Short mmCIF file of C-alpha atoms in Angstrom, two decimals:
data_model
loop_
_atom_site.label_atom_id
_atom_site.label_comp_id
_atom_site.label_asym_id
_atom_site.label_seq_id
_atom_site.Cartn_x
_atom_site.Cartn_y
_atom_site.Cartn_z
CA MET A 1 4.12 6.80 -3.29
CA GLY A 2 6.93 8.25 -5.54
CA THR A 3 9.04 5.16 -5.52
CA GLN A 4 9.60 2.78 -8.44
CA LYS A 5 9.01 -0.35 -6.22
CA TRP A 6 5.32 -0.94 -6.94
CA MET A 7 5.74 -3.74 -9.50
CA THR A 8 8.51 -5.84 -11.00
CA GLY A 9 8.25 -8.47 -13.69
CA LYS A 10 9.94 -10.58 -16.28
CA ILE A 11 9.28 -9.74 -19.91
CA LEU A 12 9.99 -11.90 -23.03
CA CYS A 13 11.07 -10.43 -26.33
CA GLN A 14 8.57 -12.37 -28.44
CA THR A 15 9.73 -10.79 -31.71
CA GLY A 16 13.30 -11.98 -31.03
CA VAL A 17 12.22 -15.52 -30.15
CA ASP A 18 10.19 -15.76 -33.29
CA LEU A 19 13.10 -14.39 -35.57
CA VAL A 20 15.70 -17.00 -34.38
CA ASN A 21 13.15 -19.68 -33.49
CA ALA A 22 14.76 -19.93 -30.03
CA SER A 23 14.35 -23.12 -28.06
CA ASP A 24 13.83 -23.52 -24.31
CA PRO A 25 17.58 -23.43 -23.44
CA GLU A 26 18.04 -20.15 -25.32
CA LEU A 27 14.94 -18.35 -24.00
CA HIS A 28 16.94 -16.80 -21.12
CA LYS A 29 18.70 -14.66 -23.64
CA PHE A 30 15.44 -12.95 -24.44
CA VAL A 31 14.07 -12.49 -20.93
CA GLY A 32 14.41 -8.98 -19.54
CA ASP A 33 13.25 -7.23 -16.36
CA ILE A 34 10.79 -4.37 -15.81
CA TYR A 35 10.04 -2.31 -12.71
CA TYR A 36 7.74 0.67 -12.21
CA GLY A 37 5.81 2.83 -9.81
CA LEU A 38 3.09 5.44 -10.09
CA PHE A 39 5.31 8.03 -11.77
CA GLN A 40 8.29 6.36 -13.32
CA GLY A 41 10.15 3.10 -13.90
CA GLY A 42 12.58 1.35 -16.10
CA LYS A 43 13.24 -1.89 -18.06
CA ILE A 44 16.08 -4.06 -19.35
CA ARG A 45 15.38 -5.26 -22.92
CA GLN A 46 16.86 -8.56 -23.78
CA CYS A 47 16.51 -9.26 -27.51
CA GLY A 48 19.47 -11.57 -28.13
CA LEU A 49 22.03 -8.74 -28.38
CA GLY A 50 22.66 -8.12 -24.67
CA GLY A 51 20.72 -6.03 -22.10
CA ARG A 52 19.60 -2.52 -23.05
CA ARG A 53 18.56 -0.33 -20.22
CA SER A 54 15.92 2.35 -20.57
CA LYS A 55 13.80 4.55 -18.23
CA PHE A 56 10.42 6.03 -18.57
CA THR A 57 8.07 8.39 -16.91
CA ILE A 58 4.26 7.80 -16.61
CA PHE A 59 3.44 11.52 -17.09
CA PRO A 60 2.84 13.13 -19.55
CA HIS A 61 3.26 10.60 -22.46
CA LEU A 62 2.85 7.08 -21.14
CA VAL A 63 -0.27 7.79 -19.12
CA LYS A 64 -2.09 8.29 -22.50
CA LYS A 65 -1.47 4.59 -23.35
CA LEU A 66 -2.76 3.51 -20.00
CA ASN A 67 -6.13 3.86 -18.31
CA ALA A 68 -5.48 7.54 -17.40
CA ALA A 69 -8.60 8.02 -15.26
CA LEU A 70 -7.90 4.99 -13.23
CA HIS A 71 -4.23 5.84 -12.76
CA VAL A 72 -4.88 9.32 -11.58
CA THR A 73 -7.65 8.10 -9.28
CA ILE A 74 -5.06 5.77 -7.57
CA ILE A 75 -2.93 8.82 -6.86
CA LEU A 76 -5.76 10.96 -5.63
CA PHE A 77 -6.92 8.10 -3.17
CA LEU A 78 -3.38 7.87 -1.85
CA CYS A 79 -3.07 11.66 -1.40
CA THR A 80 -6.46 11.67 0.40
CA ALA A 81 -5.55 8.77 2.60
CA MET A 82 -2.28 10.50 3.53
CA SER A 83 -4.26 13.64 4.46
CA PHE A 84 -6.60 11.84 6.79
CA SER A 85 -3.65 9.99 8.32
CA LEU A 86 -1.91 13.21 9.09
CA ILE A 87 -5.22 14.71 10.50
CA SER A 88 -5.59 11.58 12.76
CA PHE A 89 -1.94 11.75 13.95
CA GLY A 90 -2.41 15.49 14.64
CA PHE A 91 -5.45 14.89 16.74
CA CYS A 92 -3.69 12.04 18.66
CA ILE A 93 -0.94 14.48 19.54
CA HIS A 94 -3.63 17.03 20.56
CA ASN A 95 -5.33 14.50 22.89
CA ILE A 96 -1.97 13.81 24.53
CA ILE A 97 -1.25 17.45 25.21
CA LYS A 98 -4.74 18.68 26.03
CA VAL A 99 -8.11 17.36 27.10
CA PRO A 100 -10.22 17.02 23.95
CA TYR A 101 -13.22 19.42 24.18
CA ARG A 102 -15.02 18.28 20.93
CA SER A 103 -16.14 14.96 19.72
CA ILE A 104 -14.20 15.40 16.40
CA LYS A 105 -11.01 15.56 18.44
CA GLY A 106 -11.77 12.88 20.81
CA PRO A 107 -11.97 9.11 20.35
CA ALA A 108 -14.90 9.29 17.95
CA GLY A 109 -12.97 11.82 15.82
CA ILE A 110 -9.87 9.61 15.74
CA CYS A 111 -11.92 6.61 14.73
CA LEU A 112 -13.50 8.67 11.93
CA TRP A 113 -10.19 9.80 10.52
CA ASN A 114 -8.76 6.18 10.73
CA VAL A 115 -11.80 4.81 8.88
CA PHE A 116 -11.53 7.45 6.05
CA ALA A 117 -7.79 6.72 5.65
CA GLY A 118 -8.07 3.06 5.79
CA VAL A 119 -10.89 2.98 3.17
CA PHE A 120 -9.01 5.28 0.76
CA ILE A 121 -5.86 3.19 1.04
CA VAL A 122 -7.90 -0.01 0.38
CA LEU A 123 -9.51 1.67 -2.67
CA ALA A 124 -6.02 2.73 -3.95
CA VAL A 125 -4.55 -0.77 -3.56
CA THR A 126 -7.59 -2.39 -5.15
CA SER A 127 -7.51 -0.05 -8.06
CA PHE A 128 -3.77 -0.60 -8.68
CA ILE A 129 -4.28 -4.38 -8.66
CA ALA A 130 -7.27 -3.96 -10.97
CA ALA A 131 -5.08 -1.86 -13.32
CA ALA A 132 -2.34 -4.46 -13.29
CA GLN A 133 -4.49 -7.56 -13.75
CA LEU A 134 -7.54 -6.44 -15.78
CA HIS A 135 -6.07 -3.62 -17.77
CA ARG A 136 -2.57 -5.43 -18.44
CA LEU A 137 -0.66 -2.48 -17.02
CA THR A 138 2.83 -4.12 -17.21
CA GLU A 139 2.29 -5.29 -20.78
CA ARG A 140 1.32 -1.76 -21.97
CA ILE A 141 4.33 -0.24 -20.21
CA ALA A 142 6.71 -2.90 -21.63
CA ASN A 143 5.47 -2.20 -25.18
CA PHE A 144 5.46 1.57 -24.83
CA ARG A 145 7.24 3.12 -27.86
CA GLU A 146 8.35 -0.23 -29.20
CA ASN A 147 7.74 -0.22 -32.92
CA VAL A 148 9.80 -3.28 -33.81
CA PHE A 149 9.87 -5.59 -30.85
CA LYS A 150 6.85 -7.03 -28.98
CA PHE A 151 7.16 -8.00 -25.28
CA VAL A 152 5.22 -10.60 -23.37
CA VAL A 153 4.90 -10.52 -19.54
CA LEU A 154 6.08 -13.77 -18.01
CA GLU A 155 5.65 -12.93 -14.40
CA GLU A 156 4.65 -10.04 -12.07
CA GLN A 157 5.44 -9.39 -8.43
CA TYR A 158 4.09 -6.67 -6.23
CA GLN A 159 6.89 -4.85 -4.36
CA SER A 160 7.49 -3.08 -1.10
CA SER A 161 5.57 0.08 -1.82
CA LEU A 162 2.31 -1.72 -2.39
CA TRP A 163 2.73 -3.86 0.72
CA LEU A 164 3.53 -0.84 2.67
CA CYS A 165 0.08 0.60 1.76
CA VAL A 166 -1.49 -2.73 2.78
CA ALA A 167 0.39 -2.46 6.08
CA SER A 168 -0.79 1.03 6.54
CA ALA A 169 -4.51 -0.06 6.02
CA VAL A 170 -3.90 -2.82 8.56
CA THR A 171 -2.46 -0.34 11.04
CA HIS A 172 -5.57 1.88 10.72
CA GLY A 173 -7.77 -1.24 11.45
CA VAL A 174 -5.66 -2.11 14.51
CA ASN A 175 -6.09 1.53 15.69
CA LEU A 176 -9.77 1.20 15.52
CA LEU A 177 -9.71 -2.01 17.39
CA LEU A 178 -7.53 -0.46 20.19
CA ILE A 179 -9.80 2.61 20.50
CA ALA A 180 -12.82 0.33 20.71
CA ALA A 181 -11.16 -1.77 23.41
CA THR A 182 -10.52 1.38 25.51
CA ARG A 183 -14.17 2.01 25.51
CA ILE A 184 -15.12 -1.34 27.12
CA HIS A 185 -15.74 -0.97 30.80
CA LEU A 186 -14.66 -4.17 32.49
CA PRO A 187 -16.40 -5.00 35.83
CA LYS A 188 -14.49 -4.26 38.91
CA PHE A 189 -14.03 -6.98 41.37
CA LYS A 190 -14.14 -5.85 44.99
CA THR A 191 -12.20 -7.72 47.61
CA LYS A 192 -14.00 -8.46 50.82
CA THR A 193 -12.02 -7.39 53.77
CA GLU A 194 -12.43 -9.43 56.86
CA GLU A 195 -13.69 -7.47 59.79
CA ALA A 196 -11.44 -7.93 62.85
CA ASN A 197 -13.32 -9.11 65.91
CA VAL A 198 -11.72 -7.35 68.82
CA THR A 199 -12.34 -8.96 72.25
CA PRO A 200 -11.56 -7.55 75.63
CA GLU A 201 -8.77 -10.16 75.97
CA ASP A 202 -7.06 -8.76 72.78
CA ILE A 203 -7.16 -5.18 74.22
CA MET A 204 -5.51 -6.39 77.47
CA TYR A 205 -2.71 -7.99 75.68
#
């Protein structure tokens, strides 16, 4: 959650392109990089004079330029999901060591915690994608404290931290399927044993 590998992208210095009237072969001189997470990130500004690196933090200043309520909600969703995941893991260990004596610690309880954790992870991922696509999150971050230059986002790519959250939600779903599978009682097939017919001749021999 605290990594900077949630989103990466390519940003174009539109002001520099307009000033020199750059053509297509020269556009690569004005294309920089940006990467960020939920708390911090960085960018490389390319405005025709070489790359200039800079770093930024989301809190406390940049969050004012973003949709602060949505950004804080994403963090709260992830924290809640982590809490339910830890609770589910703790009860799994408890079930291994001891026989569960309450339904909240048995299979029903584990299903409940997995459902809660999976739902909150899905909400967090959906909220982050909505912030990136609907609220132009990358563009707002790229133009933060830029008084002279204006940057345009050329492309965006979701990175490992986001996909790790997706994999975690899928894992919770698989856990639910496995728990449901253990509750299915398959019919038992009984093998018929042939009765041995003992005759007096067999006893003699």
